[in-house]
XYZ file of C-alpha atoms in Angstrom:
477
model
C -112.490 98.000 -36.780
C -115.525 99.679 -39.081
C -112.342 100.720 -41.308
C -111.550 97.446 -41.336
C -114.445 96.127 -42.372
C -114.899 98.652 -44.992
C -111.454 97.699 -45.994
C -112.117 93.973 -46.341
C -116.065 93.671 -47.551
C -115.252 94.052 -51.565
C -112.963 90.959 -50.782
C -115.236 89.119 -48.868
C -117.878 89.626 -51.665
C -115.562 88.380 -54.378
C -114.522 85.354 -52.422
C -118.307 84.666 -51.503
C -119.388 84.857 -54.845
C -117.028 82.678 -55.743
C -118.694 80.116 -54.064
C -121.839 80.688 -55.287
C -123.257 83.372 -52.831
C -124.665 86.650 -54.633
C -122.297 89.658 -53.135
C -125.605 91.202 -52.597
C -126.022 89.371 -49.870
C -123.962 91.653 -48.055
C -126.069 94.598 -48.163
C -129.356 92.436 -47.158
C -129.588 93.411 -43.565
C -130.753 96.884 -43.547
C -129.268 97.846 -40.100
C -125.693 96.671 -41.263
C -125.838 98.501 -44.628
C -126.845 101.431 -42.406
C -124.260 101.301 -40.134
C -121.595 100.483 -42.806
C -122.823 103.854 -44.338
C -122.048 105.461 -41.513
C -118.406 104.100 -40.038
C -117.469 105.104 -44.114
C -119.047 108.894 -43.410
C -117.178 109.021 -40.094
C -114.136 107.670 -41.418
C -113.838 110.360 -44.855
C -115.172 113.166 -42.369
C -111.996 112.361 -39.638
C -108.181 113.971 -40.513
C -106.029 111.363 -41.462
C -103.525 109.874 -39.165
C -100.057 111.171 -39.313
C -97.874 108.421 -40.969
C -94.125 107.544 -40.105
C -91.747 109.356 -42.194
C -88.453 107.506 -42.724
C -86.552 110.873 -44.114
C -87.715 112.570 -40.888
C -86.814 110.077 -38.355
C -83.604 109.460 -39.780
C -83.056 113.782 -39.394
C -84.288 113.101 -36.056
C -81.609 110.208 -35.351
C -79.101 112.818 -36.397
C -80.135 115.437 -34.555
C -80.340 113.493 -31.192
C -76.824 112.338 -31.779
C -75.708 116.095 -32.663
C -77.152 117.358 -29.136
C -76.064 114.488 -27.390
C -72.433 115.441 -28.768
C -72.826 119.032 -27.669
C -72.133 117.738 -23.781
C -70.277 115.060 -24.446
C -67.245 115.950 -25.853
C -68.371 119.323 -26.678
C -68.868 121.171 -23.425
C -66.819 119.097 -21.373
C -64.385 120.295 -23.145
C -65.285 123.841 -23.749
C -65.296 123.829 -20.150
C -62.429 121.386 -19.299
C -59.755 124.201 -21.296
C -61.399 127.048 -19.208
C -60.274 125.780 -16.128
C -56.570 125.627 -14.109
C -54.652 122.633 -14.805
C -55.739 121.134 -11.486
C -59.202 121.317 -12.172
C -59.633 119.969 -15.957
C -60.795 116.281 -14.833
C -62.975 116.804 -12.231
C -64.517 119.850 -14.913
C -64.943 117.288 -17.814
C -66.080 114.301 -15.296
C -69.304 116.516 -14.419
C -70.262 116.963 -18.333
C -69.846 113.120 -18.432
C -71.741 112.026 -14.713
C -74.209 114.449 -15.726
C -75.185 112.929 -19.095
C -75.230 109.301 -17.234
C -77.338 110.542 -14.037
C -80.011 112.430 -16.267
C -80.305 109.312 -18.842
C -81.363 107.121 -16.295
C -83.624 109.605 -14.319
C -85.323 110.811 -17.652
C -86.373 107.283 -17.912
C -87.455 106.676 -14.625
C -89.436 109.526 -14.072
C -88.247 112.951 -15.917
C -89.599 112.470 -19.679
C -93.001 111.577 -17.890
C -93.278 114.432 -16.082
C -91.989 117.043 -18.827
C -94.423 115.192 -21.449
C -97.470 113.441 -20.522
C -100.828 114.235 -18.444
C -103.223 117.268 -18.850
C -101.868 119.093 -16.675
C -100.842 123.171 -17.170
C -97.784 122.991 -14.874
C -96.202 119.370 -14.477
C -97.173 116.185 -16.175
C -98.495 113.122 -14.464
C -96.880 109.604 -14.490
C -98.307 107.678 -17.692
C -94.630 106.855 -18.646
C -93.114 106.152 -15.777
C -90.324 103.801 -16.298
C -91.164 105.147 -19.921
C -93.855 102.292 -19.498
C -96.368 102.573 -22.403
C -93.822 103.867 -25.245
C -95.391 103.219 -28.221
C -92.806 102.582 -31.384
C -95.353 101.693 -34.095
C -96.634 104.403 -35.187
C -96.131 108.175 -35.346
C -96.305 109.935 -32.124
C -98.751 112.752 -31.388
C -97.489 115.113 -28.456
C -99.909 115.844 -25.548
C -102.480 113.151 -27.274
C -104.368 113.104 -24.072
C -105.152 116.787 -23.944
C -107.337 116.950 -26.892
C -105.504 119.895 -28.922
C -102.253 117.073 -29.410
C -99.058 118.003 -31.788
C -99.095 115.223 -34.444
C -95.726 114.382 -35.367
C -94.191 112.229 -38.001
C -92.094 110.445 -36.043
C -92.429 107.367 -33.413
C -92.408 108.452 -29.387
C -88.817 106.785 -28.582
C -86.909 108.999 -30.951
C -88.883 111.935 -29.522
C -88.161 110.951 -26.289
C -84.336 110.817 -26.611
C -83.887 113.833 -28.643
C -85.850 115.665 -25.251
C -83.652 113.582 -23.368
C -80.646 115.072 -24.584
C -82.034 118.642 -23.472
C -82.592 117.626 -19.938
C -78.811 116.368 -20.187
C -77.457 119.603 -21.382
C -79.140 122.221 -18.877
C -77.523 121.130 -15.969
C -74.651 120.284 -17.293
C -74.160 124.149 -18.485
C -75.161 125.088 -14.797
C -71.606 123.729 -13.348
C -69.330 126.186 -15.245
C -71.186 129.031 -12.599
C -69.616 126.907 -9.669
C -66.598 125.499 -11.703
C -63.213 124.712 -9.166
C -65.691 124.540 -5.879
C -68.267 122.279 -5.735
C -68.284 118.760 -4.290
C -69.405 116.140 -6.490
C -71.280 113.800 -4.446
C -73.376 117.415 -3.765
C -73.250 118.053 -7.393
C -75.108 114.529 -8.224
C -78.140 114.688 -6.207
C -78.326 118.823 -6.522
C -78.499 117.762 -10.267
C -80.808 114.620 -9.568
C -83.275 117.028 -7.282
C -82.932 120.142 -10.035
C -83.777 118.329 -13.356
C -87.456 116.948 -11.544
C -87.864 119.968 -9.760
C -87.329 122.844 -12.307
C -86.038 121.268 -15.805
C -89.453 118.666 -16.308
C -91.625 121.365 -15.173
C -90.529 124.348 -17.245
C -90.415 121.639 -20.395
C -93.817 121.136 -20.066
C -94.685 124.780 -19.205
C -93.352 126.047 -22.490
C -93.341 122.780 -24.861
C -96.518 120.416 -23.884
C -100.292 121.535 -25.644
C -101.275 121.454 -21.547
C -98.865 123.918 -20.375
C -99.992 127.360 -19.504
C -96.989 128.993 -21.079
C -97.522 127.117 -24.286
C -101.178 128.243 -23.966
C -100.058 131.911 -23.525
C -98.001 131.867 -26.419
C -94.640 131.682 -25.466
C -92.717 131.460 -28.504
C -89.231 129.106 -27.838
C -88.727 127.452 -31.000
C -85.492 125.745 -29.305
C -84.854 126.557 -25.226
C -84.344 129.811 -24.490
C -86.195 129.268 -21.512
C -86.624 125.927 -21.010
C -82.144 125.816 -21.429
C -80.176 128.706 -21.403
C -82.626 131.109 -19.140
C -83.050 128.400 -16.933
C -79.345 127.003 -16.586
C -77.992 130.543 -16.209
C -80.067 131.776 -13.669
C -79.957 128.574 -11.699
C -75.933 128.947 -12.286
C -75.913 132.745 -11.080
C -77.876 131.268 -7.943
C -75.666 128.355 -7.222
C -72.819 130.625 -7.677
C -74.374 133.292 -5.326
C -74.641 130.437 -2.745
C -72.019 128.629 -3.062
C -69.565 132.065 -2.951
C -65.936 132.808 -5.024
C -63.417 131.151 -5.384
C -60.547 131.483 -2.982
C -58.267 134.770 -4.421
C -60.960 136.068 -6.448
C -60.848 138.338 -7.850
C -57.378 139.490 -6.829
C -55.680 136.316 -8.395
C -55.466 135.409 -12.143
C -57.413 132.677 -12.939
C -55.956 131.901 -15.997
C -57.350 128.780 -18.680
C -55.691 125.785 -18.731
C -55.732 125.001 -22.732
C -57.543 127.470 -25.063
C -57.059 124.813 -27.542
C -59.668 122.605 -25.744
C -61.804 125.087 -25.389
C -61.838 126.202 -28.976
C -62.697 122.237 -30.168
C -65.142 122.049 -27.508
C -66.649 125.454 -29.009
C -66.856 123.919 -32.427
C -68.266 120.815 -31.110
C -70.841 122.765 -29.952
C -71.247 125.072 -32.945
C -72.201 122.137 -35.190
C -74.293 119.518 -32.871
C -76.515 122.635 -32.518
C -77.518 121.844 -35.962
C -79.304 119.367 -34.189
C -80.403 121.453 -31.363
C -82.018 123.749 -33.492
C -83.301 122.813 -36.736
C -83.916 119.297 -35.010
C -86.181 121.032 -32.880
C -88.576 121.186 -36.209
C -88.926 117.517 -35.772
C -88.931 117.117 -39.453
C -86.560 116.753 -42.345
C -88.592 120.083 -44.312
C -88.412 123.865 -44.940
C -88.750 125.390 -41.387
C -85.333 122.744 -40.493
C -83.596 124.614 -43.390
C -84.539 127.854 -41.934
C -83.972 127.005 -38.515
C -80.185 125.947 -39.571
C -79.720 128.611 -41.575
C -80.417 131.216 -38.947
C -78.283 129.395 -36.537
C -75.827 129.396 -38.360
C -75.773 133.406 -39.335
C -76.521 134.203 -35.831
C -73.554 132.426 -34.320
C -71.223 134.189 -36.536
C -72.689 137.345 -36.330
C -72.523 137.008 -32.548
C -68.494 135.899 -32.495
C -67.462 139.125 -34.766
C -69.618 141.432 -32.579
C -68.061 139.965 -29.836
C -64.525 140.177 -31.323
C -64.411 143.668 -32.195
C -66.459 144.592 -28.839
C -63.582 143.199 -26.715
C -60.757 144.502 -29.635
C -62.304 148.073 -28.874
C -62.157 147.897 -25.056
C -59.360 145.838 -24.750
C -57.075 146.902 -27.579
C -56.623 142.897 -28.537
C -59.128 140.584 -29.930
C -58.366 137.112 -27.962
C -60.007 132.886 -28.575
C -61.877 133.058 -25.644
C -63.635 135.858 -26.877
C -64.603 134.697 -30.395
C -65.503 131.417 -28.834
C -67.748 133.214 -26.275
C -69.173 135.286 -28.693
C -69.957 132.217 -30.546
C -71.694 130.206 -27.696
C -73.393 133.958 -27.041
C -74.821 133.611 -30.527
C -76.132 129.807 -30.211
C -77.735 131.029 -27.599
C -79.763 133.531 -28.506
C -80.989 132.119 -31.753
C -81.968 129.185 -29.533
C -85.614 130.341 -29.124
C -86.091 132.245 -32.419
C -84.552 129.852 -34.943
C -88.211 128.079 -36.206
C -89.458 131.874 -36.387
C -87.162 134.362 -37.695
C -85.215 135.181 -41.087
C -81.883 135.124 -41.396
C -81.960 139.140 -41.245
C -83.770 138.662 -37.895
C -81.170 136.263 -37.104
C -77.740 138.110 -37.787
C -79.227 140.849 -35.812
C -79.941 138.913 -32.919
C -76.720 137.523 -32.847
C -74.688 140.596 -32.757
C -76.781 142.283 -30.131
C -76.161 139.219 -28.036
C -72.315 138.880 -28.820
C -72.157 142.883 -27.708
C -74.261 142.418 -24.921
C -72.457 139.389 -23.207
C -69.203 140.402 -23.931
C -70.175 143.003 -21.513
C -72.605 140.954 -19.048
C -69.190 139.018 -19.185
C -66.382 140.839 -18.540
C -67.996 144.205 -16.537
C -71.271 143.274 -15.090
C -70.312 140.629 -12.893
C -67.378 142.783 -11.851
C -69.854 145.666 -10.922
C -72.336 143.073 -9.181
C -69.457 141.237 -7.392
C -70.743 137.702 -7.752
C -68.136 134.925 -9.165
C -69.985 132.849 -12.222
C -66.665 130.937 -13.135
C -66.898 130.605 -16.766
C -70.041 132.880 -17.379
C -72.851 130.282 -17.665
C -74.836 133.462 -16.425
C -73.136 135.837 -18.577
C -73.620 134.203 -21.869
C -76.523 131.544 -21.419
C -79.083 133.216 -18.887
C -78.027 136.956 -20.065
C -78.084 135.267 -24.084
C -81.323 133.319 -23.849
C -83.183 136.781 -22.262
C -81.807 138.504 -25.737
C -82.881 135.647 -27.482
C -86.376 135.511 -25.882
C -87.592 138.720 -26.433
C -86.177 139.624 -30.089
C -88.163 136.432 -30.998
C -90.821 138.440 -29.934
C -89.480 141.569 -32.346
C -88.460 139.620 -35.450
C -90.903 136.687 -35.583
C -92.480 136.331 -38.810
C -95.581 133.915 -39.540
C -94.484 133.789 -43.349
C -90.731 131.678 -41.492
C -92.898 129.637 -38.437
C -95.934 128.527 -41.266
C -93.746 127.354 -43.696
C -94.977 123.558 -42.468
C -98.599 124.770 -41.660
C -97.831 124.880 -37.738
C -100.203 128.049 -37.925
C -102.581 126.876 -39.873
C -105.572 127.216 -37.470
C -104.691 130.571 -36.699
C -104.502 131.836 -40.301
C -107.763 130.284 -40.955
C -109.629 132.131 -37.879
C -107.294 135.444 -38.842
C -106.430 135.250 -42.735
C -103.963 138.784 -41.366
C -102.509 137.270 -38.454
C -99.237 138.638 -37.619
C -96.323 136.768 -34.884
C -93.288 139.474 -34.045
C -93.550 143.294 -33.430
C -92.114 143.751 -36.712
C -94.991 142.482 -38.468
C -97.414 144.747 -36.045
C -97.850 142.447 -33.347
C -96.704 144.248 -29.915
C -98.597 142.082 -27.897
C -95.824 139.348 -29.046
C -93.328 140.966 -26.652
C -94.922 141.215 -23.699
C -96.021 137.373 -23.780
C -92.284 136.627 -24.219
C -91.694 138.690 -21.362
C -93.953 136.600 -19.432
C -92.798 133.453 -20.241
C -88.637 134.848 -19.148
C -90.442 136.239 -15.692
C -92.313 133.347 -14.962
C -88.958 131.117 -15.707
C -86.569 133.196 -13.966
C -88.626 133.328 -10.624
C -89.845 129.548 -10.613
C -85.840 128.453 -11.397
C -84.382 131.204 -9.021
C -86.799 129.986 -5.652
C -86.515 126.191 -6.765
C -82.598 126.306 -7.118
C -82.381 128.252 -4.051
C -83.874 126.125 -1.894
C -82.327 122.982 -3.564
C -78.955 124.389 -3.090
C -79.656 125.331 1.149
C -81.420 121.721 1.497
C -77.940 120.446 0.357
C -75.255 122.335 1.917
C -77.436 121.573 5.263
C -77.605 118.085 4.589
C -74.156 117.257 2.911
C -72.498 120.631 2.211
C -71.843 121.989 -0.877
C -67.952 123.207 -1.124
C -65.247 121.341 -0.839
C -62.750 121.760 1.706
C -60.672 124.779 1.551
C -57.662 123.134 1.044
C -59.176 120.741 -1.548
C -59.604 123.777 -3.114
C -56.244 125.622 -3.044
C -54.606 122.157 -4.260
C -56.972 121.201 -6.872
C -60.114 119.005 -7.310
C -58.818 116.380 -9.550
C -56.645 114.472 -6.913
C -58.852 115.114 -4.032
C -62.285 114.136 -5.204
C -60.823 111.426 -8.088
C -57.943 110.366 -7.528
C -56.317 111.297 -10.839
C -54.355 113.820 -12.349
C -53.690 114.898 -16.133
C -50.644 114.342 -16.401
């Protein structure tokens, strides 16, 4: 209001004198000169508000439809050609349930809880129902706890870009189960996970409140908050749930490689918006961001490729397109921070790595993760998480001023190891311990409260015949 006045008072004095009033006037009550003084002081002295940027909402429009494509089509079918032929519907139905069921709980009560409040390890219920959302002006994350995020950018699009996250991360969680789970059990396992674990770890890692943000967890992207979290809650589930009947003595071969290999590229590019979306602006660090996503994920598919054409004597798709997803991955969490150098390194560590977490470590551990949502996304985003710690570089994450405050108390402030800051890693190992244990216990004990309540397999010879006609109804041919 005192801007307000400020604002309208020249006008007021032109109109007035119009009329015959001096525009002195104004200024004769000492008290309201004074305190018109002092609203203009207070209002020079304050930052400025952050203003709506068109260019950057419309990148953020983009980007929410880009991640939103990664699960549907993209890994429904990356996962729908990975399966047998019997299994390809009811594979591709769980991307689709999944996306539906998470929309409507995100509004209800997820966003809220991942978003809002003061708290360090959950948020409270201010948007419940999403009630409150505020579309007129440009939204400034974690407002409420004093040390807010300004964006440029009004709170809905935020909200649905997040939204598309908590739609992903369980989604990737069913190719650890794929061929055995029921899907009434899948729904509210899903339902009970994404409040339970997802919200929580989001606002660990990604709200000013949250003690892992406070710690300095650096996850540019999800390396956590996604792929550590939906592959160890995967190697769990799978754990619990048990193999597949005939593993590993039978072949379980994929149904269409061809699928697979779209639903790879789908992936690929919507994580574009994954990742240099993630900057929540249109600017230099986005560029970066895409860049090194992009480097990464093809430095990841060729170590991959010539990994497996070493052991195996033949390079094959599913391998490239692993090594791709491997690569996604674990740029995930550095992309905002790293170089492209930092990037193509990362990548082909994590290609070599879960080409072997893969094809010989769940082999030597005995545990049946279907289509290795453990193997590349929980063994991936680890990589991922800790070289950001190695190869972070403040000259890459203050290229929009995100660090400002911390160059001003330390002119020589330094992010990764690289640059002479050890301490980097051992925060990032933190912030993959304290996710991996809180996601292990809490998907553990989702998973028995389940199978005691409704079960969690299907029938054995559901199984054996194929979970398309038994739990749908339909077949694909």
């Amino acid at each position: 209001m005192n801007r307000l006045f400020l604002m309208a008072a020249p006008m007021m004095a032109v109109a007035l004198g119009a009329v015959g009033m001096p525009a002195a006037a104004l200024a004769q009550d000492p008290a309201a000169a004074a305190a018109a003084a002092a609203a203009a002081a207070a209002a020079a002295a304050a930052p400025a508000a952050p203003a709506l940027n068109g260019g950057d909402t419309a990148w953020m429009l983009v980007s929410t439809a880009l991640v939103l494509m990664m699960t549907i089509p993209g890994l429904a079918l990356f996962y729908g050609g990975m399966v047998r032929k019997m299994n390809v519907l009811s594979t591709v139905m769980q991307s689709f349930a999944i996306t539906c069921l998470i929309s409507v709980l995100w509004y209800v009560i997820g966003y809220s809880l991942a978003f809002t409040g003061t708290g360090a390890y959950v948020g409270g219920l201010d948007r419940l129902f999403l009630n409150g959302l505020d579309f007129s002006k440009a939204f400034v994350l974690g407002e409420a706890t004093g040390s807010g995020v300004a964006t440029t950018i009004p709170e809905p699009v935020f909200m649905m870009f997040q939204m598309t996250f908590a739609i992903i991360t369980p989604a990737l969680i069913t190719g650890a189960f794929a061929d055995r789970m029921k899907f009434s059990s899948l729904l509210v396992f899903t339902a009970l996970w994404s409040i339970v674990v997802y919200a929580p770890i989001a606002h660990w890692v990604w709200y000013p409140s949250g003690f892992l943000f406070g710690l300095g967890v650096l996850d540019f992207a999800g390396g956590t908050v996604v792929h550590i979290n939906a592959g160890v809650a995967g190697l769990v589930a799978a754990l619990v749930i048990g193999k597949r009947k005939g593993y590993p003595k039978e072949a379980f071969m994929p149904h269409n490689l061809v699928l697979s290999l779209i639903g790879a590229s789908l992936l690929w590019v919507g994580w574009f918006g994954f990742n240099a979306g993630s900057a929540l602006t249109a600017g230099p660090r986005a560029g970066m961001a895409l860049a090194a996503t992009h480097i990464a994920t093809a430095g990841a598919a060729m170590g991959w490729l010539f990994a497996e054409w070493i052991v195996k004597g033949k390079p094959s798709i599913l391998g490239i397109i692993s090594g791709a997803v491997a690569g996604l991955v674990a740029v995930t969490p550095a992309a905002g921070f790293v170089d492209p150098t930092g990037a193509i390194v990362i990548g082909i560590v994590a290609g070599v790595v879960c080409f072997w977490s893969a094809t010989s470590l769940k082999h030597m551990l005995g545990y049946d993760d279907s289509l290795d949502a453990f193997g590349v996304h929980g063994v991936g985003g680890l990589i991922g998480a800790l070289l950001t710690g190695v190869f972070a570089k403040m000259s890459v994450s203050n290229s929009e001023g995100g660090f400002a405050a911390v160059l001003q108390a330390d002119p020589k402030a330094t992010l990764g190891l690289l640059e002479g800051n050890a301490a980097a890693v051992w925060i990032q190992v933190q912030g993959v311990l304290y996710t991996m244990v809180w996601c292990a216990i809490a998907t553990f004990v989702l998973l028995k409260v389940v199978d005691v309540v409704m079960g969690l397999r299907v029938e054995e010879d559901v199984e054996r015949d194929g979970l398309d006609l038994a739990l749908h109804g339909e077949s694909i041919h």
